[in-house]
PDB file of C-alpha atoms in Angstrom:
ATOM      1  CA  ALA Q   1      -0.844  19.209 -26.046  1.00  0.00           C
ATOM      2  CA  GLN Q   2      -2.658  15.923 -26.352  1.00  0.00           C
ATOM      3  CA  SER Q   3      -5.494  14.290 -24.457  1.00  0.00           C
ATOM      4  CA  VAL Q   4      -4.731  11.017 -22.714  1.00  0.00           C
ATOM      5  CA  TRP Q   5      -7.332   8.765 -21.105  1.00  0.00           C
ATOM      6  CA  LEU Q   6      -5.951   6.534 -18.338  1.00  0.00           C
ATOM      7  CA  TRP Q   7      -7.445   3.254 -17.115  1.00  0.00           C
ATOM      8  CA  ARG Q   8      -6.476   0.654 -14.562  1.00  0.00           C
ATOM      9  CA  ASP Q   9      -7.964  -2.790 -14.134  1.00  0.00           C
ATOM     10  CA  GLY Q  10     -10.120  -2.703 -11.023  1.00  0.00           C
ATOM     11  CA  SER Q  11     -11.273  -6.328 -11.169  1.00  0.00           C
ATOM     12  CA  ALA Q  12     -10.797  -8.843  -8.368  1.00  0.00           C
ATOM     13  CA  SER Q  13      -7.717 -10.469  -9.922  1.00  0.00           C
ATOM     14  CA  MET Q  14      -5.800  -7.228  -9.346  1.00  0.00           C
ATOM     15  CA  ASP Q  15      -6.003  -7.707  -5.572  1.00  0.00           C
ATOM     16  CA  TYR Q  16      -3.551 -10.616  -5.783  1.00  0.00           C
ATOM     17  CA  ALA Q  17      -0.168 -10.597  -4.054  1.00  0.00           C
ATOM     18  CA  SER Q  18       1.747 -13.845  -3.626  1.00  0.00           C
ATOM     19  CA  THR Q  19       3.519 -12.711  -0.442  1.00  0.00           C
ATOM     20  CA  ALA Q  20       2.988 -10.064   2.213  1.00  0.00           C
ATOM     21  CA  ALA Q  21       6.206  -8.383   1.086  1.00  0.00           C
ATOM     22  CA  LEU Q  22       4.678  -7.487  -2.277  1.00  0.00           C
ATOM     23  CA  GLU Q  23       1.942  -4.961  -2.918  1.00  0.00           C
ATOM     24  CA  PRO Q  24      -1.207  -6.083  -4.730  1.00  0.00           C
ATOM     25  CA  LYS Q  25      -1.246  -5.567  -8.475  1.00  0.00           C
ATOM     26  CA  ARG Q  26      -4.020  -3.003  -8.118  1.00  0.00           C
ATOM     27  CA  ASP Q  27      -1.860  -0.796  -5.878  1.00  0.00           C
ATOM     28  CA  ARG Q  28       1.054  -0.915  -8.304  1.00  0.00           C
ATOM     29  CA  ALA Q  29      -1.247  -0.135 -11.242  1.00  0.00           C
ATOM     30  CA  GLU Q  30      -2.606   2.905  -9.438  1.00  0.00           C
ATOM     31  CA  VAL Q  31       0.892   4.102  -8.563  1.00  0.00           C
ATOM     32  CA  LEU Q  32       1.868   3.877 -12.231  1.00  0.00           C
ATOM     33  CA  LEU Q  33      -1.315   5.639 -13.328  1.00  0.00           C
ATOM     34  CA  MET Q  34      -0.928   8.529 -10.900  1.00  0.00           C
ATOM     35  CA  ALA Q  35       2.798   8.929 -11.547  1.00  0.00           C
ATOM     36  CA  LEU Q  36       2.155   9.013 -15.290  1.00  0.00           C
ATOM     37  CA  ALA Q  37      -0.632  11.556 -14.789  1.00  0.00           C
ATOM     38  CA  VAL Q  38       1.754  13.808 -12.863  1.00  0.00           C
ATOM     39  CA  LEU Q  39       4.353  13.634 -15.638  1.00  0.00           C
ATOM     40  CA  LEU Q  40       1.775  14.321 -18.332  1.00  0.00           C
ATOM     41  CA  VAL Q  41       0.235  17.264 -16.488  1.00  0.00           C
ATOM     42  CA  GLN Q  42       3.673  18.720 -15.834  1.00  0.00           C
ATOM     43  CA  GLY Q  43       4.284  18.450 -19.572  1.00  0.00           C
ATOM     44  CA  GLY Q  44       1.134  20.426 -20.336  1.00  0.00           C
ATOM     45  CA  GLU Q  45      -0.992  17.454 -21.425  1.00  0.00           C
ATOM     46  CA  ARG Q  46      -4.645  16.863 -20.536  1.00  0.00           C
ATOM     47  CA  VAL Q  47      -5.633  13.653 -18.745  1.00  0.00           C
ATOM     48  CA  ALA Q  48      -8.789  11.911 -17.568  1.00  0.00           C
ATOM     49  CA  LEU Q  49      -9.836   8.547 -16.173  1.00  0.00           C
ATOM     50  CA  LEU Q  50     -11.355   6.390 -18.889  1.00  0.00           C
ATOM     51  CA  GLY Q  51     -14.947   5.539 -18.086  1.00  0.00           C
ATOM     52  CA  SER Q  52     -15.401   8.404 -15.615  1.00  0.00           C
ATOM     53  CA  GLY Q  53     -17.422  10.561 -17.994  1.00  0.00           C
ATOM     54  CA  VAL Q  54     -15.115  13.485 -17.190  1.00  0.00           C
ATOM     55  CA  ARG Q  55     -13.315  15.252 -20.005  1.00  0.00           C
ATOM     56  CA  PRO Q  56      -9.507  15.531 -19.922  1.00  0.00           C
ATOM     57  CA  ALA Q  57      -8.065  18.539 -18.136  1.00  0.00           C
ATOM     58  CA  SER Q  58      -4.696  19.780 -16.933  1.00  0.00           C
ATOM     59  CA  GLY Q  59      -3.411  21.247 -13.707  1.00  0.00           C
ATOM     60  CA  ARG Q  60      -3.341  20.093 -10.113  1.00  0.00           C
ATOM     61  CA  VAL Q  61      -7.093  19.863  -9.893  1.00  0.00           C
ATOM     62  CA  VAL Q  62      -7.148  16.950 -12.328  1.00  0.00           C
ATOM     63  CA  LEU Q  63      -4.605  15.066 -10.218  1.00  0.00           C
ATOM     64  CA  SER Q  64      -6.749  15.465  -7.109  1.00  0.00           C
ATOM     65  CA  ARG Q  65      -9.757  14.321  -9.110  1.00  0.00           C
ATOM     66  CA  LEU Q  66      -7.938  11.225 -10.376  1.00  0.00           C
ATOM     67  CA  ALA Q  67      -6.797  10.291  -6.887  1.00  0.00           C
ATOM     68  CA  GLY Q  68     -10.332  10.654  -5.601  1.00  0.00           C
ATOM     69  CA  GLN Q  69     -11.775   8.563  -8.424  1.00  0.00           C
ATOM     70  CA  LEU Q  70      -9.256   5.774  -7.860  1.00  0.00           C
ATOM     71  CA  GLY Q  71      -9.909   5.815  -4.127  1.00  0.00           C
ATOM     72  CA  ASN Q  72     -13.652   5.513  -4.611  1.00  0.00           C
ATOM     73  CA  ALA Q  73     -14.801   2.070  -3.488  1.00  0.00           C
ATOM     74  CA  ASP Q  74     -17.264   2.003  -6.370  1.00  0.00           C
ATOM     75  CA  THR Q  75     -14.601   2.152  -9.097  1.00  0.00           C
ATOM     76  CA  ALA Q  76     -14.310  -1.612  -9.560  1.00  0.00           C
ATOM     77  CA  THR Q  77     -14.072  -2.429 -13.249  1.00  0.00           C
ATOM     78  CA  SER Q  78     -14.165  -5.427 -15.523  1.00  0.00           C
ATOM     79  CA  SER Q  79     -10.906  -7.016 -16.629  1.00  0.00           C
ATOM     80  CA  LEU Q  80     -10.918  -5.031 -19.879  1.00  0.00           C
ATOM     81  CA  PRO Q  81     -12.252  -1.534 -20.567  1.00  0.00           C
ATOM     82  CA  ALA Q  82     -15.254  -0.782 -22.722  1.00  0.00           C
ATOM     83  CA  ALA Q  83     -14.395   1.375 -25.709  1.00  0.00           C
ATOM     84  CA  GLU Q  84     -16.159   4.709 -25.402  1.00  0.00           C
ATOM     85  CA  SER Q  85     -16.522   7.545 -27.861  1.00  0.00           C
ATOM     86  CA  LEU Q  86     -13.266   9.495 -27.818  1.00  0.00           C
ATOM     87  CA  PRO Q  87     -11.882  12.105 -30.190  1.00  0.00           C
ATOM     88  CA  ARG Q  88     -10.005  10.683 -33.136  1.00  0.00           C
ATOM     89  CA  HIS Q  89      -6.237  10.481 -32.513  1.00  0.00           C
ATOM     90  CA  ALA Q  90      -6.771  10.467 -28.746  1.00  0.00           C
ATOM     91  CA  ARG Q  91      -4.486   8.254 -26.681  1.00  0.00           C
ATOM     92  CA  VAL Q  92      -5.431   5.668 -24.078  1.00  0.00           C
ATOM     93  CA  VAL Q  93      -3.193   3.992 -21.515  1.00  0.00           C
ATOM     94  CA  LEU Q  94      -4.490   0.699 -20.157  1.00  0.00           C
ATOM     95  CA  ILE Q  95      -2.867  -0.796 -17.056  1.00  0.00           C
ATOM     96  CA  GLY Q  96      -3.886  -4.263 -15.889  1.00  0.00           C
ATOM     97  CA  ASP Q  97      -2.868  -7.903 -15.765  1.00  0.00           C
ATOM     98  CA  PHE Q  98      -4.398  -8.690 -19.198  1.00  0.00           C
ATOM     99  CA  LEU Q  99      -4.945 -12.329 -18.307  1.00  0.00           C
ATOM    100  CA  SER Q 100      -8.153 -12.381 -20.338  1.00  0.00           C
ATOM    101  CA  PRO Q 101      -8.184 -14.655 -23.402  1.00  0.00           C
ATOM    102  CA  LEU Q 102      -6.338 -13.129 -26.349  1.00  0.00           C
ATOM    103  CA  PRO Q 103      -9.481 -12.879 -28.526  1.00  0.00           C
ATOM    104  CA  GLU Q 104     -11.078 -10.651 -25.865  1.00  0.00           C
ATOM    105  CA  VAL Q 105      -8.013  -8.417 -25.705  1.00  0.00           C
ATOM    106  CA  LYS Q 106      -7.947  -8.260 -29.501  1.00  0.00           C
ATOM    107  CA  ALA Q 107     -11.591  -7.175 -29.563  1.00  0.00           C
ATOM    108  CA  THR Q 108     -10.871  -4.412 -27.062  1.00  0.00           C
ATOM    109  CA  ILE Q 109      -7.968  -3.056 -29.101  1.00  0.00           C
ATOM    110  CA  ALA Q 110     -10.013  -3.312 -32.302  1.00  0.00           C
ATOM    111  CA  ALA Q 111     -12.861  -1.313 -30.746  1.00  0.00           C
ATOM    112  CA  PHE Q 112     -10.518   1.561 -29.937  1.00  0.00           C
ATOM    113  CA  ASP Q 113      -8.824   1.235 -33.312  1.00  0.00           C
ATOM    114  CA  ALA Q 114     -12.194   1.627 -35.040  1.00  0.00           C
ATOM    115  CA  LEU Q 115     -12.506   4.987 -33.285  1.00  0.00           C
ATOM    116  CA  GLY Q 116      -9.082   6.106 -34.501  1.00  0.00           C
ATOM    117  CA  VAL Q 117      -7.693   5.859 -30.984  1.00  0.00           C
ATOM    118  CA  ARG Q 118      -4.195   4.543 -30.297  1.00  0.00           C
ATOM    119  CA  GLY Q 119      -2.900   3.317 -27.007  1.00  0.00           C
ATOM    120  CA  HIS Q 120      -0.418   1.636 -24.735  1.00  0.00           C
ATOM    121  CA  MET Q 121      -0.847  -1.395 -22.507  1.00  0.00           C
ATOM    122  CA  ILE Q 122       1.118  -2.137 -19.347  1.00  0.00           C
ATOM    123  CA  GLN Q 123       0.747  -5.676 -18.075  1.00  0.00           C
ATOM    124  CA  VAL Q 124       1.240  -5.719 -14.298  1.00  0.00           C
ATOM    125  CA  LEU Q 125       1.864  -9.161 -12.820  1.00  0.00           C
ATOM    126  CA  ASP Q 126       2.899 -10.629  -9.518  1.00  0.00           C
ATOM    127  CA  PRO Q 127       6.153 -12.610  -9.996  1.00  0.00           C
ATOM    128  CA  ALA Q 128       4.359 -15.842  -9.030  1.00  0.00           C
ATOM    129  CA  GLU Q 129       2.133 -15.390 -12.085  1.00  0.00           C
ATOM    130  CA  GLU Q 130       5.154 -15.768 -14.335  1.00  0.00           C
ATOM    131  CA  THR Q 131       7.060 -18.499 -12.519  1.00  0.00           C
ATOM    132  CA  LEU Q 132       4.544 -20.510 -10.420  1.00  0.00           C
ATOM    133  CA  PRO Q 133       7.009 -20.915  -7.506  1.00  0.00           C
ATOM    134  CA  PHE Q 134       4.847 -23.346  -5.531  1.00  0.00           C
ATOM    135  CA  SER Q 135       5.442 -26.932  -4.548  1.00  0.00           C
ATOM    136  CA  GLY Q 136       3.426 -29.783  -3.146  1.00  0.00           C
ATOM    137  CA  ARG Q 137      -0.352 -29.980  -3.034  1.00  0.00           C
ATOM    138  CA  VAL Q 138      -1.829 -26.576  -3.898  1.00  0.00           C
ATOM    139  CA  ARG Q 139      -5.413 -25.502  -4.440  1.00  0.00           C
ATOM    140  CA  PHE Q 140      -5.880 -22.516  -6.748  1.00  0.00           C
ATOM    141  CA  PHE Q 141      -8.990 -20.347  -6.585  1.00  0.00           C
ATOM    142  CA  GLY Q 142     -10.174 -18.075  -9.390  1.00  0.00           C
ATOM    143  CA  PRO Q 143     -10.974 -14.619  -7.938  1.00  0.00           C
ATOM    144  CA  GLU Q 144     -13.508 -13.869 -10.674  1.00  0.00           C
ATOM    145  CA  ALA Q 145     -15.729 -16.953 -10.507  1.00  0.00           C
ATOM    146  CA  GLU Q 146     -13.408 -19.103 -12.648  1.00  0.00           C
ATOM    147  CA  GLY Q 147     -13.700 -21.959 -10.164  1.00  0.00           C
ATOM    148  CA  GLU Q 148     -10.833 -23.808  -8.489  1.00  0.00           C
ATOM    149  CA  ALA Q 149      -8.180 -26.365  -9.348  1.00  0.00           C
ATOM    150  CA  LEU Q 150      -6.291 -28.762  -7.106  1.00  0.00           C
ATOM    151  CA  ILE Q 151      -2.781 -29.709  -8.242  1.00  0.00           C
ATOM    152  CA  GLY Q 152      -1.113 -32.578  -6.421  1.00  0.00           C
ATOM    153  CA  ARG Q 153       2.481 -31.512  -7.160  1.00  0.00           C
ATOM    154  CA  ALA Q 154       2.559 -27.907  -8.300  1.00  0.00           C
ATOM    155  CA  GLU Q 155       6.277 -28.039  -9.083  1.00  0.00           C
ATOM    156  CA  THR Q 156       5.656 -30.555 -11.879  1.00  0.00           C
ATOM    157  CA  THR Q 157       3.461 -28.083 -13.750  1.00  0.00           C
ATOM    158  CA  ALA Q 158       5.725 -25.029 -13.415  1.00  0.00           C
ATOM    159  CA  ALA Q 159       7.509 -25.522 -16.731  1.00  0.00           C
ATOM    160  CA  ASP Q 160       4.260 -25.924 -18.680  1.00  0.00           C
ATOM    161  CA  PHE Q 161       2.764 -22.947 -16.870  1.00  0.00           C
ATOM    162  CA  THR Q 162       5.796 -20.768 -17.649  1.00  0.00           C
ATOM    163  CA  ARG Q 163       5.612 -21.671 -21.327  1.00  0.00           C
ATOM    164  CA  ALA Q 164       1.893 -20.934 -21.436  1.00  0.00           C
ATOM    165  CA  MET Q 165       2.369 -17.541 -19.789  1.00  0.00           C
ATOM    166  CA  ALA Q 166       5.236 -16.671 -22.141  1.00  0.00           C
ATOM    167  CA  ALA Q 167       3.031 -17.568 -25.105  1.00  0.00           C
ATOM    168  CA  HIS Q 168       0.220 -15.401 -23.753  1.00  0.00           C
ATOM    169  CA  GLN Q 169       2.569 -12.451 -23.296  1.00  0.00           C
ATOM    170  CA  ALA Q 170       3.970 -12.919 -26.782  1.00  0.00           C
ATOM    171  CA  GLY Q 171       0.396 -12.899 -28.067  1.00  0.00           C
ATOM    172  CA  LEU Q 172      -0.317  -9.633 -26.249  1.00  0.00           C
ATOM    173  CA  ALA Q 173       2.818  -8.047 -27.667  1.00  0.00           C
ATOM    174  CA  ASP Q 174       1.856  -9.171 -31.164  1.00  0.00           C
ATOM    175  CA  LEU Q 175      -1.668  -7.771 -30.862  1.00  0.00           C
ATOM    176  CA  ALA Q 176      -0.264  -4.440 -29.713  1.00  0.00           C
ATOM    177  CA  ARG Q 177       2.339  -4.340 -32.481  1.00  0.00           C
ATOM    178  CA  ARG Q 178      -0.193  -5.074 -35.199  1.00  0.00           C
ATOM    179  CA  ALA Q 179      -2.413  -2.244 -33.955  1.00  0.00           C
ATOM    180  CA  GLY Q 180       0.447   0.224 -33.614  1.00  0.00           C
ATOM    181  CA  TRP Q 181       0.121   0.189 -29.824  1.00  0.00           C
ATOM    182  CA  GLY Q 182       2.837   0.092 -27.194  1.00  0.00           C
ATOM    183  CA  PHE Q 183       3.129  -2.886 -24.856  1.00  0.00           C
ATOM    184  CA  LEU Q 184       5.162  -3.141 -21.644  1.00  0.00           C
ATOM    185  CA  ARG Q 185       5.478  -5.837 -19.000  1.00  0.00           C
ATOM    186  CA  HIS Q 186       5.995  -4.987 -15.350  1.00  0.00           C
ATOM    187  CA  ARG Q 187       6.260  -7.101 -12.191  1.00  0.00           C
ATOM    188  CA  THR Q 188       5.440  -5.959  -8.680  1.00  0.00           C
ATOM    189  CA  ASP Q 189       8.803  -7.160  -7.371  1.00  0.00           C
ATOM    190  CA  ARG Q 190      10.559  -4.577  -9.535  1.00  0.00           C
ATOM    191  CA  ALA Q 191      10.818  -0.815  -9.163  1.00  0.00           C
ATOM    192  CA  PRO Q 192       8.203   1.048 -11.214  1.00  0.00           C
ATOM    193  CA  GLN Q 193      10.520   3.781 -12.515  1.00  0.00           C
ATOM    194  CA  ALA Q 194      11.761   1.926 -15.607  1.00  0.00           C
ATOM    195  CA  ALA Q 195       8.250   1.032 -16.758  1.00  0.00           C
ATOM    196  CA  LEU Q 196       7.050   4.562 -16.092  1.00  0.00           C
ATOM    197  CA  LEU Q 197       9.885   6.113 -18.094  1.00  0.00           C
ATOM    198  CA  ALA Q 198       9.388   3.751 -21.023  1.00  0.00           C
ATOM    199  CA  LEU Q 199       5.671   4.506 -21.069  1.00  0.00           C
ATOM    200  CA  TYR Q 200       6.194   8.254 -20.879  1.00  0.00           C
ATOM    201  CA  LEU Q 201       8.701   8.167 -23.733  1.00  0.00           C
ATOM    202  CA  GLY Q 202       6.286   6.034 -25.750  1.00  0.00           C
ATOM    203  CA  LEU Q 203       3.564   8.632 -25.303  1.00  0.00           C
ATOM    204  CA  ALA Q 204       5.974  11.334 -26.460  1.00  0.00           C
ATOM    205  CA  GLU Q 205       6.250   9.633 -29.854  1.00  0.00           C
ATOM    206  CA  PRO Q 206       3.897  10.909 -32.566  1.00  0.00           C
ATOM    207  CA  ALA Q 207       0.698   8.896 -32.920  1.00  0.00           C
ATOM    208  CA  ARG Q 208       0.832   6.437 -35.813  1.00  0.00           C
ATOM    209  CA  THR Q 209      -1.780   6.817 -38.503  1.00  0.00           C
TER     210      THR Q 209
END
């Protein structure tokens, strides 16, 4: 049995959904977190919410606790987790949009690495955040005090935006690979089962030392 600390990005950017037909990124992240917790507990593993101050446990009680913690209105988080003191060789699973600058993500991974902790990242994005499917005059607002930007013809910037996002995702994958972490991408317009299975199988692999 291993101990796994789970975390989901609870910052304002996770409330985004480009259409009413799609669920916000936060909801999808919490679905993935809870589904993974169920699989881990069924497999005899111990789980806890990173940053909760509660030690990992197994059984149904921990699932009820996780659901309650996620449903608490006070569980907003920053865009990246703070590394806390965890047992060496523990595992962490971080679920968020990871749109923070790469140096900040690198620092987060390095902080866990310094503790001997390995992990997995799942990047959850709305499809519009990969393709920028807008046209005409569009005003974009940053949900976390980044300011706003007015683009006269959004369709003319889509190609540059797509390339920039692809480069950012490649950078995330490279940071994870160098640290011996797993990295998965997931979009809210796709079923969560494939990402969940890949993550669960990744956790089943022996921790790299």
